[in-house]
PDB file of C-alpha atoms and ligand atoms in Angstrom:
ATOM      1  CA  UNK A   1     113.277  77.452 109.269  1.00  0.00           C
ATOM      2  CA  UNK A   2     112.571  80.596 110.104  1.00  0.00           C
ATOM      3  CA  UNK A   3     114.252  83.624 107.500  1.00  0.00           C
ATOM      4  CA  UNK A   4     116.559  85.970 109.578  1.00  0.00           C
ATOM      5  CA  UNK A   5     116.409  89.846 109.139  1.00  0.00           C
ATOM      6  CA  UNK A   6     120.340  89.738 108.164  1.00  0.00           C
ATOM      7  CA  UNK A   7     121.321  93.433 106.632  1.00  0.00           C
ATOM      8  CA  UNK A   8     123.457  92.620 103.533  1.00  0.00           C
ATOM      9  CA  UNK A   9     126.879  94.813 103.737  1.00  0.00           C
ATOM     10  CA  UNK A  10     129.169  95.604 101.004  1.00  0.00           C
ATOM     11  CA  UNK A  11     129.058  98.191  98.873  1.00  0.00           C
ATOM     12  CA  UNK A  12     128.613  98.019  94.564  1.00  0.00           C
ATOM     13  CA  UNK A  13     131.218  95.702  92.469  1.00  0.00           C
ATOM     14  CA  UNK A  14     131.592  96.050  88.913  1.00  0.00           C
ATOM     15  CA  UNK A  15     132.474  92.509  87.668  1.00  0.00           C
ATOM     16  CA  UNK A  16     130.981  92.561  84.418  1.00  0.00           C
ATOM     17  CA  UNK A  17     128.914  94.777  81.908  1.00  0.00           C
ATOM     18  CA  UNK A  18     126.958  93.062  79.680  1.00  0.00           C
ATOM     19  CA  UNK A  19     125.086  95.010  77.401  1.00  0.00           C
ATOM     20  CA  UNK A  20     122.272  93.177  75.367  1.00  0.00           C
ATOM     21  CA  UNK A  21     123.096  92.826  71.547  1.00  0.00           C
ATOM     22  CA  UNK A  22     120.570  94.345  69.106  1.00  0.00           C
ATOM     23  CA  UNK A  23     119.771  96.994  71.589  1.00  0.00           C
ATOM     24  CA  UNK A  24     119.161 100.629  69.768  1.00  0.00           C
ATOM     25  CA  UNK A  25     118.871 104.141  70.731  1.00  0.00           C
ATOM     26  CA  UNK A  26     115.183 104.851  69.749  1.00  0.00           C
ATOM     27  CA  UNK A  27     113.254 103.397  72.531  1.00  0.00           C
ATOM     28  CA  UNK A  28     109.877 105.239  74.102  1.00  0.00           C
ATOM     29  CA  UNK A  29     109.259 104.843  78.013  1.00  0.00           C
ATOM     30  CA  UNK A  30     106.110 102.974  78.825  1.00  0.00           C
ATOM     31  CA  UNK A  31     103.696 103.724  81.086  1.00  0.00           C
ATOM     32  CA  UNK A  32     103.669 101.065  84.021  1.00  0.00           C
ATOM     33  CA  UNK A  33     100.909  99.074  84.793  1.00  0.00           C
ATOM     34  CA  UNK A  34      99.591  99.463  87.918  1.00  0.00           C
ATOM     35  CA  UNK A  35      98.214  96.582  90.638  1.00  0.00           C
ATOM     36  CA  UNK A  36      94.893  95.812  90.617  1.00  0.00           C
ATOM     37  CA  UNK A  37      95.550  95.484  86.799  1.00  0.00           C
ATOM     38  CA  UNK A  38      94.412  92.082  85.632  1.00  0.00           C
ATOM     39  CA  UNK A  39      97.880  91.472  83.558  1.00  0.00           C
ATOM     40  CA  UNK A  40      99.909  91.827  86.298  1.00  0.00           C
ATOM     41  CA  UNK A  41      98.567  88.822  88.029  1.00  0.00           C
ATOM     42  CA  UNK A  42      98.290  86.813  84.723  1.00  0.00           C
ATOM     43  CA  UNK A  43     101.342  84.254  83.711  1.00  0.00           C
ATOM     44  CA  UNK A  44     103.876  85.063  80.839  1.00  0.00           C
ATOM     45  CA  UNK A  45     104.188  83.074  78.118  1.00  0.00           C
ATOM     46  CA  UNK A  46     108.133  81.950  76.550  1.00  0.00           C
ATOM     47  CA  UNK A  47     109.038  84.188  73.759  1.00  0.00           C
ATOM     48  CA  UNK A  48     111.833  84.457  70.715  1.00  0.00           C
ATOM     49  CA  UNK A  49     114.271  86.427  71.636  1.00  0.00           C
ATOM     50  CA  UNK A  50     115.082  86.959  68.256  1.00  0.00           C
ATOM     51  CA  UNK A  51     112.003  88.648  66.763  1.00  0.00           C
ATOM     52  CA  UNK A  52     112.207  91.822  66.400  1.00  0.00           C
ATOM     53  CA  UNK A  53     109.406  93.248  68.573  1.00  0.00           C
ATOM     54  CA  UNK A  54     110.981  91.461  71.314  1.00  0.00           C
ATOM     55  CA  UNK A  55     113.808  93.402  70.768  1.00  0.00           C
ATOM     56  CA  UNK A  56     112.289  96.289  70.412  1.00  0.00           C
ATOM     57  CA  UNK A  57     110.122  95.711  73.308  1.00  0.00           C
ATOM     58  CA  UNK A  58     113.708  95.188  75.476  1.00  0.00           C
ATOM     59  CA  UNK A  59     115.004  98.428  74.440  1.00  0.00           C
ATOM     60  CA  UNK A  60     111.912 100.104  75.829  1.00  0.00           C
ATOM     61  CA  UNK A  61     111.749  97.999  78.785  1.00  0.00           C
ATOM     62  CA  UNK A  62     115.774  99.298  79.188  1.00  0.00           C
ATOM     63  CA  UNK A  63     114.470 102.988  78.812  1.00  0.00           C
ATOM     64  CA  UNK A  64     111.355 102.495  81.117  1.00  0.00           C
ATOM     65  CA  UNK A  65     113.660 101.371  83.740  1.00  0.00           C
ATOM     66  CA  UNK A  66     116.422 104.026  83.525  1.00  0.00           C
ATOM     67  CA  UNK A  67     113.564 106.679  83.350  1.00  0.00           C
ATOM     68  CA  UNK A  68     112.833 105.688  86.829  1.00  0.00           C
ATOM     69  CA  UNK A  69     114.856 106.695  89.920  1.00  0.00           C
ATOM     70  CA  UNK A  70     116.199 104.201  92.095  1.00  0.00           C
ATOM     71  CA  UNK A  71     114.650 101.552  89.675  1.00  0.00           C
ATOM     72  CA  UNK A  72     116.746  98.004  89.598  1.00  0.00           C
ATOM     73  CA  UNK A  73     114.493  95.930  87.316  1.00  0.00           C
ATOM     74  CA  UNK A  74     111.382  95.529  85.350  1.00  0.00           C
ATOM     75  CA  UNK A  75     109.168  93.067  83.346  1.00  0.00           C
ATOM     76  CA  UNK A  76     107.780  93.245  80.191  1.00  0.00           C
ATOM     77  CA  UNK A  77     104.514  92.354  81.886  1.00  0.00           C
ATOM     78  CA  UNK A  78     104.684  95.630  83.707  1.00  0.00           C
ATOM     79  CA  UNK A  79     104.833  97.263  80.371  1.00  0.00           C
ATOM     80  CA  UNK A  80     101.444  95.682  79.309  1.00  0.00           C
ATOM     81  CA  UNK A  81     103.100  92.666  77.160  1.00  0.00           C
ATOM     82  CA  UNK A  82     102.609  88.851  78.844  1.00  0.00           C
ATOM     83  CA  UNK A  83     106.142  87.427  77.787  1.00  0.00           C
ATOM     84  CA  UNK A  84     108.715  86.214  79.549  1.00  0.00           C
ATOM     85  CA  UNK A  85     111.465  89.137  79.684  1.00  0.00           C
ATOM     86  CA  UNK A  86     112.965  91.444  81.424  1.00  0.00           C
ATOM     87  CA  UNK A  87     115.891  93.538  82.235  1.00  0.00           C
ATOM     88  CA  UNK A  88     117.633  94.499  85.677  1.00  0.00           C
ATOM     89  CA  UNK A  89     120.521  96.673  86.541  1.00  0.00           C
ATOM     90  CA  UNK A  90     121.775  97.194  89.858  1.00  0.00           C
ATOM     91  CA  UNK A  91     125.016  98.674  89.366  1.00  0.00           C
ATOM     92  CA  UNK A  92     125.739 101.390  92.104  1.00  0.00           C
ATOM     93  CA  UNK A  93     123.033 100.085  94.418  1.00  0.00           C
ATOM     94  CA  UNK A  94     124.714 100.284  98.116  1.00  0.00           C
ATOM     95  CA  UNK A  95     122.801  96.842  98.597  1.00  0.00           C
ATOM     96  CA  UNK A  96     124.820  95.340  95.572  1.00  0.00           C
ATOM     97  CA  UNK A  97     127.239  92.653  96.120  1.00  0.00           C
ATOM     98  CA  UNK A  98     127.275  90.946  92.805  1.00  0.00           C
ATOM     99  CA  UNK A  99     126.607  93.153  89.655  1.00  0.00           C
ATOM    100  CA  UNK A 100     126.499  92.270  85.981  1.00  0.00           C
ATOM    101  CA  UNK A 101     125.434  95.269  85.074  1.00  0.00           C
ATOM    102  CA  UNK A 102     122.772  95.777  82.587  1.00  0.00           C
ATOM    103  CA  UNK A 103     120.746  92.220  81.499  1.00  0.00           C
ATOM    104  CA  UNK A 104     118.054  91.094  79.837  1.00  0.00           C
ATOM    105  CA  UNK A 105     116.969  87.793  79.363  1.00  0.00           C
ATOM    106  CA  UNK A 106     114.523  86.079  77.594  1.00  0.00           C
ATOM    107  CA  UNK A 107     112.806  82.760  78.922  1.00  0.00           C
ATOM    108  CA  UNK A 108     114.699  82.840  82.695  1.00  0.00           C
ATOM    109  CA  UNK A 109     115.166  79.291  84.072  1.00  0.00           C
ATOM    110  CA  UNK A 110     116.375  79.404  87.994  1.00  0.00           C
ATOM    111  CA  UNK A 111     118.785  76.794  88.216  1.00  0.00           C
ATOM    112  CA  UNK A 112     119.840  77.557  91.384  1.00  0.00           C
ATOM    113  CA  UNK A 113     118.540  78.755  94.352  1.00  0.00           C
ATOM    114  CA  UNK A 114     120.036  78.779  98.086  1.00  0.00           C
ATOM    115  CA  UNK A 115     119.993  81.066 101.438  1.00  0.00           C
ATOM    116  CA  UNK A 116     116.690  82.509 102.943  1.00  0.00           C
ATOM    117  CA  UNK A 117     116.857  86.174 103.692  1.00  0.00           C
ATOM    118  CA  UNK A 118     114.445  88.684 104.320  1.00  0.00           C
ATOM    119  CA  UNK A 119     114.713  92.461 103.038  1.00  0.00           C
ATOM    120  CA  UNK A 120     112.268  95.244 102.667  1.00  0.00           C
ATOM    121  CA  UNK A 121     111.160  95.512  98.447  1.00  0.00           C
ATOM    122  CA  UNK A 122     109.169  97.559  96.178  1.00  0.00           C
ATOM    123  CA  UNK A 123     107.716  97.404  93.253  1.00  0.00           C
ATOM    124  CA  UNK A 124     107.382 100.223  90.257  1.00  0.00           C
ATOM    125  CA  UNK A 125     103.499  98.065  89.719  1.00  0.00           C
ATOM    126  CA  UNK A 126     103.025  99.204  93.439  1.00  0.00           C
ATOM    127  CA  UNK A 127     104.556 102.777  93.862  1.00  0.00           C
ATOM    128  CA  UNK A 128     102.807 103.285  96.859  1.00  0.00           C
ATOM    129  CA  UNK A 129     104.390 100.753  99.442  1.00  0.00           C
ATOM    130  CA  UNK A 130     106.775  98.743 100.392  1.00  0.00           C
ATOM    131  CA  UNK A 131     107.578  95.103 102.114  1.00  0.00           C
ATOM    132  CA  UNK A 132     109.316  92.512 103.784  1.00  0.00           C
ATOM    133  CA  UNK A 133     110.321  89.471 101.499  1.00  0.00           C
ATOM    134  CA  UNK A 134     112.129  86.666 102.417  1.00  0.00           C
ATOM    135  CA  UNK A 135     113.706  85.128  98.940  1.00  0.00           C
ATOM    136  CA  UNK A 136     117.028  82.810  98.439  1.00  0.00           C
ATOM    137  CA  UNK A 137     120.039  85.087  99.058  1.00  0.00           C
ATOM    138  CA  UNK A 138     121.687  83.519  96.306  1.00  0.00           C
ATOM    139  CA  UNK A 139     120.273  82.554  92.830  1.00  0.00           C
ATOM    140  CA  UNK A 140     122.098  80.535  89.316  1.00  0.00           C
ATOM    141  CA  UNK A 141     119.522  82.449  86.606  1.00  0.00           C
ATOM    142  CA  UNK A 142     119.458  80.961  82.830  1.00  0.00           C
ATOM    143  CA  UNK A 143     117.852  83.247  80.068  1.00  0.00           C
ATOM    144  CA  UNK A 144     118.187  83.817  76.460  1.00  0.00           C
ATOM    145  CA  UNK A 145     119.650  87.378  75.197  1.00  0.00           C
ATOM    146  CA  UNK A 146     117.251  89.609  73.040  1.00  0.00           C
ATOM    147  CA  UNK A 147     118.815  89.729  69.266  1.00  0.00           C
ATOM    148  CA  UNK A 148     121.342  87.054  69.638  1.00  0.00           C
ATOM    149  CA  UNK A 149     119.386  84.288  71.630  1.00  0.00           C
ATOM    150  CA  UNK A 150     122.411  83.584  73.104  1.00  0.00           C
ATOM    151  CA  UNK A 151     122.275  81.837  76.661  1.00  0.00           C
ATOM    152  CA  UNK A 152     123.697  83.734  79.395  1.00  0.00           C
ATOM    153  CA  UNK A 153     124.042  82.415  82.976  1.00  0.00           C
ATOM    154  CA  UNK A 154     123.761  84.647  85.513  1.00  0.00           C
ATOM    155  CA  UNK A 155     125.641  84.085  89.046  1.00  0.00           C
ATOM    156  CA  UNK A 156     123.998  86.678  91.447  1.00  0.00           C
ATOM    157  CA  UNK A 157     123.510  87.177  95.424  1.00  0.00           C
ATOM    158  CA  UNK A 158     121.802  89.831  97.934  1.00  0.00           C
ATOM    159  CA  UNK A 159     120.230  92.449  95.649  1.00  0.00           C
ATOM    160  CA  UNK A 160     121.026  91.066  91.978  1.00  0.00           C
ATOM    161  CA  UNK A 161     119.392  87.880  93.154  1.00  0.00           C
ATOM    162  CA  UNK A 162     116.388  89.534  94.605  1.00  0.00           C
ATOM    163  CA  UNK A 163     115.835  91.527  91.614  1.00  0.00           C
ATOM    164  CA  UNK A 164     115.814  88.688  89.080  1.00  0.00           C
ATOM    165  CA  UNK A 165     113.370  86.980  91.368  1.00  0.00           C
ATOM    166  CA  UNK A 166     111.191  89.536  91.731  1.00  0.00           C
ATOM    167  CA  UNK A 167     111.026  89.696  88.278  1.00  0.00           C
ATOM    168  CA  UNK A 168     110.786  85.934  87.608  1.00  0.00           C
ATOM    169  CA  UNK A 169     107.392  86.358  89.903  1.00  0.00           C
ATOM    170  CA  UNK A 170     106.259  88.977  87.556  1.00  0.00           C
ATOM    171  CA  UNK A 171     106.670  86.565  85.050  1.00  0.00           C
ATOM    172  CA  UNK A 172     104.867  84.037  86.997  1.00  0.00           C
ATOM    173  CA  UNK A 173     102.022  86.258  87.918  1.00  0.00           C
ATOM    174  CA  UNK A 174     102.734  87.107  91.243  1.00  0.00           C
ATOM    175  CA  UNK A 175     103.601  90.190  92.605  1.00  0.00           C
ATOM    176  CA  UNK A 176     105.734  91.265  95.763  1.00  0.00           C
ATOM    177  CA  UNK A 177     102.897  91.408  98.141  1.00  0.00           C
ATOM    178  CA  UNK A 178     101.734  88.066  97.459  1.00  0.00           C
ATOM    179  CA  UNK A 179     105.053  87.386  99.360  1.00  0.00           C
ATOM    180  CA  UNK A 180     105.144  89.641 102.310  1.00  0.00           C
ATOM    181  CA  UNK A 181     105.442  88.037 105.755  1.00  0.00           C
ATOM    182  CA  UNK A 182     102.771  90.210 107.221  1.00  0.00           C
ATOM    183  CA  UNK A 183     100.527  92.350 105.062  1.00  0.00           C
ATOM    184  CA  UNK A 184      98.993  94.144 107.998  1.00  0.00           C
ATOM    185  CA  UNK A 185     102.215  94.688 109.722  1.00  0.00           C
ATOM    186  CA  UNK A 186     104.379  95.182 106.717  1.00  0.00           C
ATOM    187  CA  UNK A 187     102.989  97.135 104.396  1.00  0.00           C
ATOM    188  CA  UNK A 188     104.927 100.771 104.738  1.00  0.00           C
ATOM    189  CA  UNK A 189     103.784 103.845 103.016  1.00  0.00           C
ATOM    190  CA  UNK A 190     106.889 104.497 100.754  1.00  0.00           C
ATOM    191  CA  UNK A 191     108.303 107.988  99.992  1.00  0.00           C
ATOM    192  CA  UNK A 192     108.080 109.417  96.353  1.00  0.00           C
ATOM    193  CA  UNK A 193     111.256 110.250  94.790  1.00  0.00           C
ATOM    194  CA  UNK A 194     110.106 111.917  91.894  1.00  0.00           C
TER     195      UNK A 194
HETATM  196 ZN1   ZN B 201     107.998  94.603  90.419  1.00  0.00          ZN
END
């Protein structure tokens, strides 16, 4: 079946703010790894969300993101560190339909995954373009909190479900352009906004 180019409407919802446990003030930004670099491409390994670096390693992945404009997600890959975490927030995107606000998980499991749509992504790993993705419009995402290792389940469509599977692919190794429908064609040049 072929994906249709549906626009997704609605604006932001708050339904929920959940705001990892164990999370601190003190966290640096990271620099971003940038593609062609070899961890980026390289699978992430499980990790406990209950050691302390992990934590510690959320909190900066929470600053790293917020220190970036328009920025809806990131992996601890991204930040040089091949585990399986990462955070997302889309709250106030005008693509959001479902929000939970901030997350992080540890260890994602996709449980769920239904709908084919296509929209145009970025990545911070790739600041210089952009893309057309086709990914499941809506997602079920399991993960582990960082300094609780509680499970959370995470019910997400249009961007909140794109996000967490981009992210899941940086987890896996694969990055946003390994999914574009047409390189040649739909690659764009994107515009800085810092
Ligand atoms: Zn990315």
């Amino acid at each position: 079946m072929q994906p249709k180019k549906t626009p997704i409407a609605g604006g932001p919802s708050m339904t929920s703010a959940h705001m990892p446990s164990g999370v601190h003030r003190r966290a640096r930004v990271h620099t971003i790894l940038e593609h062609p670099h070899p961890a980026l491409t390289r699978p992430s390994v499980d990790c406990d969300p209950l050691d302390p670096e992990i934590v510690e390693l959320t909190n900066t992945l929470i600053t790293t993101m917020r220190g970036m404009p328009r920025c809806v997600g990131l992996s601890a890959v991204q930040v040089g560190m091949n585990v399986r975490l990462f955070c997302i927030d889309v709250t106030g995107h005008n693509k959001a339909r479902s929000c939970a606000g901030l997350v992080a998980l540890a260890n994602p499991r996709i449980l769920e995954a239904s709908g084919n749509v296509v929209m145009r992504e970025g990545c911070a790993s790739i600041p210089d373009f952009l893309g057309d993705v086709a990914r499941a419009e809506t997602v079920v995402v399991a993960g582990l909190v960082p300094g609780s290792a509680r499970e959370m389940v995470i019910y997400a469509d249009a961007i909140e479900a794109r996000c967490m599977l981009h992210e899941i692919d940086h987890l896996d190794g694969v990055l946003f352009v390994d999914r574009v429908l047409d390189p040649a064609a739909e690659l764009h040049t994107r515009r800085r906004y810092s």
